[in-house]
mmCIF file of C-alpha atoms in Angstrom:
data_model
loop_
_atom_site.group_PDB
_atom_site.id
_atom_site.type_symbol
_atom_site.label_atom_id
_atom_site.label_comp_id
_atom_site.label_asym_id
_atom_site.label_seq_id
_atom_site.Cartn_x
_atom_site.Cartn_y
_atom_site.Cartn_z
ATOM 1 C CA LEU A 1 -7.001 -25.550 0.136
ATOM 2 C CA PRO A 2 -3.219 -26.452 0.053
ATOM 3 C CA SER A 3 -0.460 -23.664 1.354
ATOM 4 C CA PHE A 4 2.972 -23.501 -0.385
ATOM 5 C CA ILE A 5 5.449 -22.656 1.661
ATOM 6 C CA TRP A 6 8.846 -20.663 0.056
ATOM 7 C CA TYR A 7 12.052 -21.598 0.489
ATOM 8 C CA ASP A 8 13.722 -18.649 1.343
ATOM 9 C CA ALA A 9 17.845 -19.361 -0.190
ATOM 10 C CA PHE A 10 18.827 -16.292 1.421
ATOM 11 C CA SER A 11 19.070 -17.207 5.111
ATOM 12 C CA LYS A 12 19.613 -20.150 7.036
ATOM 13 C CA PRO A 13 16.515 -21.839 8.440
ATOM 14 C CA GLY A 14 15.491 -20.046 11.841
ATOM 15 C CA THR A 15 16.778 -16.499 11.331
ATOM 16 C CA TRP A 16 13.333 -15.028 10.010
ATOM 17 C CA PRO A 17 11.590 -13.066 11.916
ATOM 18 C CA PRO A 18 14.385 -11.579 13.323
ATOM 19 C CA LEU A 19 15.302 -11.174 17.053
ATOM 20 C CA GLY A 20 15.715 -7.548 16.576
ATOM 21 C CA LEU A 21 14.853 -4.512 14.282
ATOM 22 C CA GLN A 22 16.414 -0.920 13.702
ATOM 23 C CA LEU A 23 13.978 1.713 12.008
ATOM 24 C CA LEU A 24 16.338 3.132 9.167
ATOM 25 C CA GLU A 25 16.144 6.625 9.747
ATOM 26 C CA GLY A 26 15.651 9.156 6.248
ATOM 27 C CA LEU A 27 13.382 7.138 4.339
ATOM 28 C CA ASP A 28 9.935 8.276 2.934
ATOM 29 C CA GLU A 29 8.526 4.656 3.409
ATOM 30 C CA LYS A 30 8.476 2.353 6.544
ATOM 31 C CA VAL A 31 11.958 -0.009 5.931
ATOM 32 C CA TYR A 32 12.710 -1.608 8.446
ATOM 33 C CA THR A 33 16.479 -3.804 9.095
ATOM 34 C CA CYS A 34 17.832 -6.549 11.510
ATOM 35 C CA ALA A 35 20.478 -8.616 11.972
ATOM 36 C CA GLU A 36 20.077 -12.286 13.678
ATOM 37 C CA ASN A 37 22.407 -11.096 16.674
ATOM 38 C CA GLN A 38 20.582 -7.713 17.622
ATOM 39 C CA SER A 39 18.645 -7.914 21.382
ATOM 40 C CA ILE A 40 15.345 -9.333 21.697
ATOM 41 C CA ASN A 41 12.192 -7.469 20.483
ATOM 42 C CA ARG A 42 9.145 -8.972 22.121
ATOM 43 C CA THR A 43 6.653 -7.780 19.218
ATOM 44 C CA ILE A 44 9.056 -9.981 16.691
ATOM 45 C CA THR A 45 10.042 -12.869 19.320
ATOM 46 C CA ASP A 46 5.777 -13.186 19.442
ATOM 47 C CA PHE A 47 5.334 -13.038 15.591
ATOM 48 C CA LYS A 48 8.599 -15.553 15.021
ATOM 49 C CA GLN A 49 6.519 -18.154 17.378
ATOM 50 C CA ARG A 50 2.548 -17.408 15.886
ATOM 51 C CA SER A 51 4.329 -17.154 12.005
ATOM 52 C CA CYS A 52 3.317 -20.713 11.155
ATOM 53 C CA ASP A 53 0.615 -21.366 12.908
ATOM 54 C CA ASP A 54 -3.151 -21.974 11.414
ATOM 55 C CA SER A 55 -5.286 -18.667 12.162
ATOM 56 C CA LEU A 56 -5.638 -17.837 9.159
ATOM 57 C CA GLN A 57 -8.045 -19.240 6.381
ATOM 58 C CA GLU A 58 -8.138 -19.136 2.377
ATOM 59 C CA PHE A 59 -11.975 -19.383 1.883
ATOM 60 C CA LEU A 60 -14.033 -18.344 -1.967
ATOM 61 C CA THR A 61 -15.425 -14.796 -2.182
ATOM 62 C CA ASP A 62 -18.234 -14.470 -4.180
ATOM 63 C CA ARG A 63 -16.553 -12.299 -7.305
ATOM 64 C CA ARG A 64 -13.354 -11.720 -6.044
ATOM 65 C CA GLY A 65 -11.186 -15.688 -6.215
ATOM 66 C CA TYR A 66 -10.276 -16.691 -2.611
ATOM 67 C CA GLY A 67 -9.660 -14.254 0.136
ATOM 68 C CA LEU A 68 -8.183 -14.632 3.578
ATOM 69 C CA LYS A 69 -9.877 -14.134 7.090
ATOM 70 C CA THR A 70 -8.851 -14.767 10.329
ATOM 71 C CA LYS A 71 -9.567 -17.352 12.931
ATOM 72 C CA ARG A 72 -8.558 -15.583 15.996
ATOM 73 C CA LYS A 73 -8.579 -11.339 16.834
ATOM 74 C CA ILE A 74 -6.109 -9.459 15.669
ATOM 75 C CA ASN A 75 -4.720 -6.413 17.629
ATOM 76 C CA VAL A 76 -4.295 -3.448 15.735
ATOM 77 C CA ASP A 77 -0.502 -2.653 14.863
ATOM 78 C CA GLU A 78 0.031 -6.757 14.944
ATOM 79 C CA HIS A 79 2.378 -8.536 12.898
ATOM 80 C CA ILE A 80 0.127 -10.717 11.103
ATOM 81 C CA ILE A 81 1.972 -12.589 8.089
ATOM 82 C CA GLU A 82 5.068 -12.411 5.886
ATOM 83 C CA TYR A 83 4.567 -12.406 2.079
ATOM 84 C CA LYS A 84 6.579 -14.652 1.015
ATOM 85 C CA GLY A 85 7.424 -15.442 -2.924
ATOM 86 C CA GLU A 86 10.396 -15.964 -5.402
ATOM 87 C CA PRO A 87 12.553 -13.001 -5.395
ATOM 88 C CA ILE A 88 12.959 -11.622 -8.693
ATOM 89 C CA THR A 89 14.596 -8.899 -10.904
ATOM 90 C CA GLU A 90 12.581 -6.083 -12.693
ATOM 91 C CA ALA A 91 14.300 -7.746 -15.885
ATOM 92 C CA GLU A 92 12.427 -10.740 -15.074
ATOM 93 C CA MET A 93 9.013 -8.912 -13.948
ATOM 94 C CA LEU A 94 8.800 -6.765 -17.082
ATOM 95 C CA ALA A 95 9.902 -10.217 -18.592
ATOM 96 C CA LYS A 96 6.207 -11.267 -17.740
ATOM 97 C CA GLY A 97 4.883 -8.624 -19.945
ATOM 98 C CA GLY A 98 1.974 -7.726 -17.900
ATOM 99 C CA ARG A 99 1.119 -11.627 -17.645
ATOM 100 C CA ASN A 100 0.705 -13.074 -14.223
ATOM 101 C CA ILE A 101 1.704 -10.054 -12.195
ATOM 102 C CA SER A 102 -1.388 -10.406 -9.955
ATOM 103 C CA TYR A 103 0.864 -11.867 -6.971
ATOM 104 C CA ILE A 104 4.111 -9.720 -7.458
ATOM 105 C CA PHE A 105 4.657 -7.067 -4.861
ATOM 106 C CA ALA A 106 7.408 -4.396 -4.959
ATOM 107 C CA VAL A 107 9.813 -4.584 -1.818
ATOM 108 C CA GLY A 108 11.970 -1.595 -2.978
ATOM 109 C CA GLN A 109 15.650 -1.208 -2.796
ATOM 110 C CA PRO A 110 18.210 -1.978 -1.963
ATOM 111 C CA VAL A 111 17.800 -5.813 -2.478
ATOM 112 C CA GLU A 112 19.586 -7.437 -5.356
ATOM 113 C CA LYS A 113 15.828 -8.958 -6.671
ATOM 114 C CA PRO A 114 13.335 -6.075 -5.322
ATOM 115 C CA TYR A 115 10.257 -7.781 -6.531
ATOM 116 C CA LEU A 116 8.131 -11.134 -4.650
ATOM 117 C CA ASP A 117 6.405 -13.033 -7.304
ATOM 118 C CA ALA A 118 3.984 -15.963 -4.921
ATOM 119 C CA ARG A 119 2.320 -17.134 -8.105
ATOM 120 C CA HIS A 120 3.818 -20.094 -7.811
ATOM 121 C CA LYS A 121 5.854 -20.167 -4.705
ATOM 122 C CA GLY A 122 4.295 -18.600 -1.895
ATOM 123 C CA ASN A 123 2.017 -18.908 1.540
ATOM 124 C CA LYS A 124 -1.391 -17.878 2.393
ATOM 125 C CA ALA A 125 -0.818 -14.084 1.772
ATOM 126 C CA ARG A 126 -0.641 -14.238 -1.504
ATOM 127 C CA PHE A 127 -4.944 -14.333 -0.971
ATOM 128 C CA LEU A 128 -5.271 -11.135 0.383
ATOM 129 C CA ASN A 129 -7.723 -8.980 -1.478
ATOM 130 C CA HIS A 130 -7.397 -5.284 -2.400
ATOM 131 C CA ARG A 131 -9.692 -2.845 -0.199
ATOM 132 C CA CYS A 132 -10.553 0.851 -1.918
ATOM 133 C CA GLY A 133 -10.484 3.532 0.307
ATOM 134 C CA HIS A 134 -9.108 4.523 3.871
ATOM 135 C CA GLY A 135 -10.306 4.970 7.584
ATOM 136 C CA PRO A 136 -12.809 1.925 9.687
ATOM 137 C CA LYS A 137 -14.119 1.632 5.502
ATOM 138 C CA GLY A 138 -11.022 0.746 4.063
ATOM 139 C CA PRO A 139 -8.428 -2.044 3.944
ATOM 140 C CA ASN A 140 -7.841 -3.071 7.481
ATOM 141 C CA CYS A 141 -4.233 -4.054 7.020
ATOM 142 C CA GLN A 142 -1.066 -2.965 5.041
ATOM 143 C CA MET A 143 2.403 -3.924 4.262
ATOM 144 C CA GLU A 144 5.583 -2.861 5.923
ATOM 145 C CA ARG A 145 8.982 -3.218 4.046
ATOM 146 C CA TRP A 146 11.480 -4.632 5.786
ATOM 147 C CA VAL A 147 15.115 -5.237 4.695
ATOM 148 C CA VAL A 148 16.792 -8.463 6.283
ATOM 149 C CA ASP A 149 20.728 -9.495 5.729
ATOM 150 C CA ASN A 150 19.610 -7.531 2.391
ATOM 151 C CA CYS A 151 16.790 -9.362 1.608
ATOM 152 C CA ALA A 152 13.489 -7.797 0.913
ATOM 153 C CA ARG A 153 10.612 -8.569 3.396
ATOM 154 C CA LEU A 154 6.932 -7.910 3.264
ATOM 155 C CA ILE A 155 5.136 -8.060 6.943
ATOM 156 C CA LEU A 156 1.395 -7.585 6.738
ATOM 157 C CA VAL A 157 0.616 -5.278 9.991
ATOM 158 C CA ALA A 158 -2.902 -4.518 11.407
ATOM 159 C CA LYS A 159 -4.189 -1.017 10.756
ATOM 160 C CA ARG A 160 -7.170 -1.575 13.290
ATOM 161 C CA ASP A 161 -8.589 -4.454 15.604
ATOM 162 C CA ILE A 162 -9.506 -7.212 13.296
ATOM 163 C CA GLU A 163 -12.411 -9.820 14.572
ATOM 164 C CA ILE A 164 -12.582 -13.046 14.282
ATOM 165 C CA ASP A 165 -14.073 -14.660 10.511
ATOM 166 C CA GLU A 166 -12.952 -10.797 8.887
ATOM 167 C CA GLU A 167 -11.468 -10.936 5.799
ATOM 168 C CA LEU A 168 -8.303 -9.184 5.626
ATOM 169 C CA THR A 169 -7.481 -6.345 3.004
ATOM 170 C CA ILE A 170 -4.868 -4.520 1.941
ATOM 171 C CA ASN A 171 -4.691 -1.573 -0.831
ATOM 172 C CA TYR A 172 -3.174 -2.519 -3.633
ATOM 173 C CA ASP A 173 -2.297 1.517 -4.573
ATOM 174 C CA ALA A 174 -2.815 0.226 -8.235
ATOM 175 C CA ALA A 175 -4.843 1.979 -11.084
ATOM 176 C CA PHE A 176 -7.781 -0.373 -11.733
ATOM 177 C CA GLU A 177 -8.033 -0.845 -15.252
ATOM 178 C CA ASP A 178 -10.248 -3.527 -14.856
ATOM 179 C CA GLU A 179 -13.410 -3.641 -12.566
ATOM 180 C CA CYS A 180 -13.200 -3.140 -8.664
ATOM 181 C CA TRP A 181 -15.443 -5.665 -6.708
ATOM 182 C CA CYS A 182 -13.624 -4.565 -3.389
ATOM 183 C CA GLY A 183 -17.589 -3.785 -1.584
ATOM 184 C CA SER A 184 -16.010 -0.458 -0.432
ATOM 185 C CA PRO A 185 -18.528 2.429 -0.174
ATOM 186 C CA MET A 186 -15.047 4.327 -1.552
ATOM 187 C CA CYS A 187 -14.707 2.159 -4.389
ATOM 188 C CA VAL A 188 -12.474 3.794 -7.694
ATOM 189 C CA SER A 189 -14.521 1.323 -10.248
ATOM 190 C CA THR A 190 -18.285 2.325 -11.101
ATOM 191 C CA ASN A 191 -18.819 -1.082 -10.275
ATOM 192 C CA GLY A 192 -18.881 -2.999 -7.355
ATOM 193 C CA LYS A 193 -19.482 -0.773 -4.799
ATOM 194 C CA ASN A 194 -21.419 -2.467 -1.546
ATOM 195 C CA GLU A 195 -20.908 -5.677 -3.553
ATOM 196 C CA ALA A 196 -18.377 -7.616 -1.083
#
């Protein structure tokens, strides 16, 4: 499968991932802000050096379309990949009328375009599949929201240690009107349980 790279028109080449970070206080969700001139942070520096490696592989699942798995061991709390997509406004997202929205992630305010649409412009992170539940039988990753120079960013972070060839999954936090085939014993759908 080809990997689609989205050119980020909001920042100069090489400015993301940032050299440092600072947690915004007083917010319910984890939202990080950073600027290029902040002090070096080891985690972000390591992530920056690794962000274009080939350690993630797309693959065809039995029932859930394409998925994404790792070709190396990933440690808990490790930053894995940035979710890339075309920044769009809420009006642009709503104009899709429920069609072709499976690759859209909300990154929230305070950015001008609070959604990322990876349907046509994205990277390997667009192949992340949903998994119901929580704990060791739930998804092994989660998204963290970042704002870099007023640009929305989503970073995939490991919730636990992940083994080689294990599929990377997140909880979409969505009510499933359609069938869910995540395979989790905690699946919210009446079908698809234990069908991974």
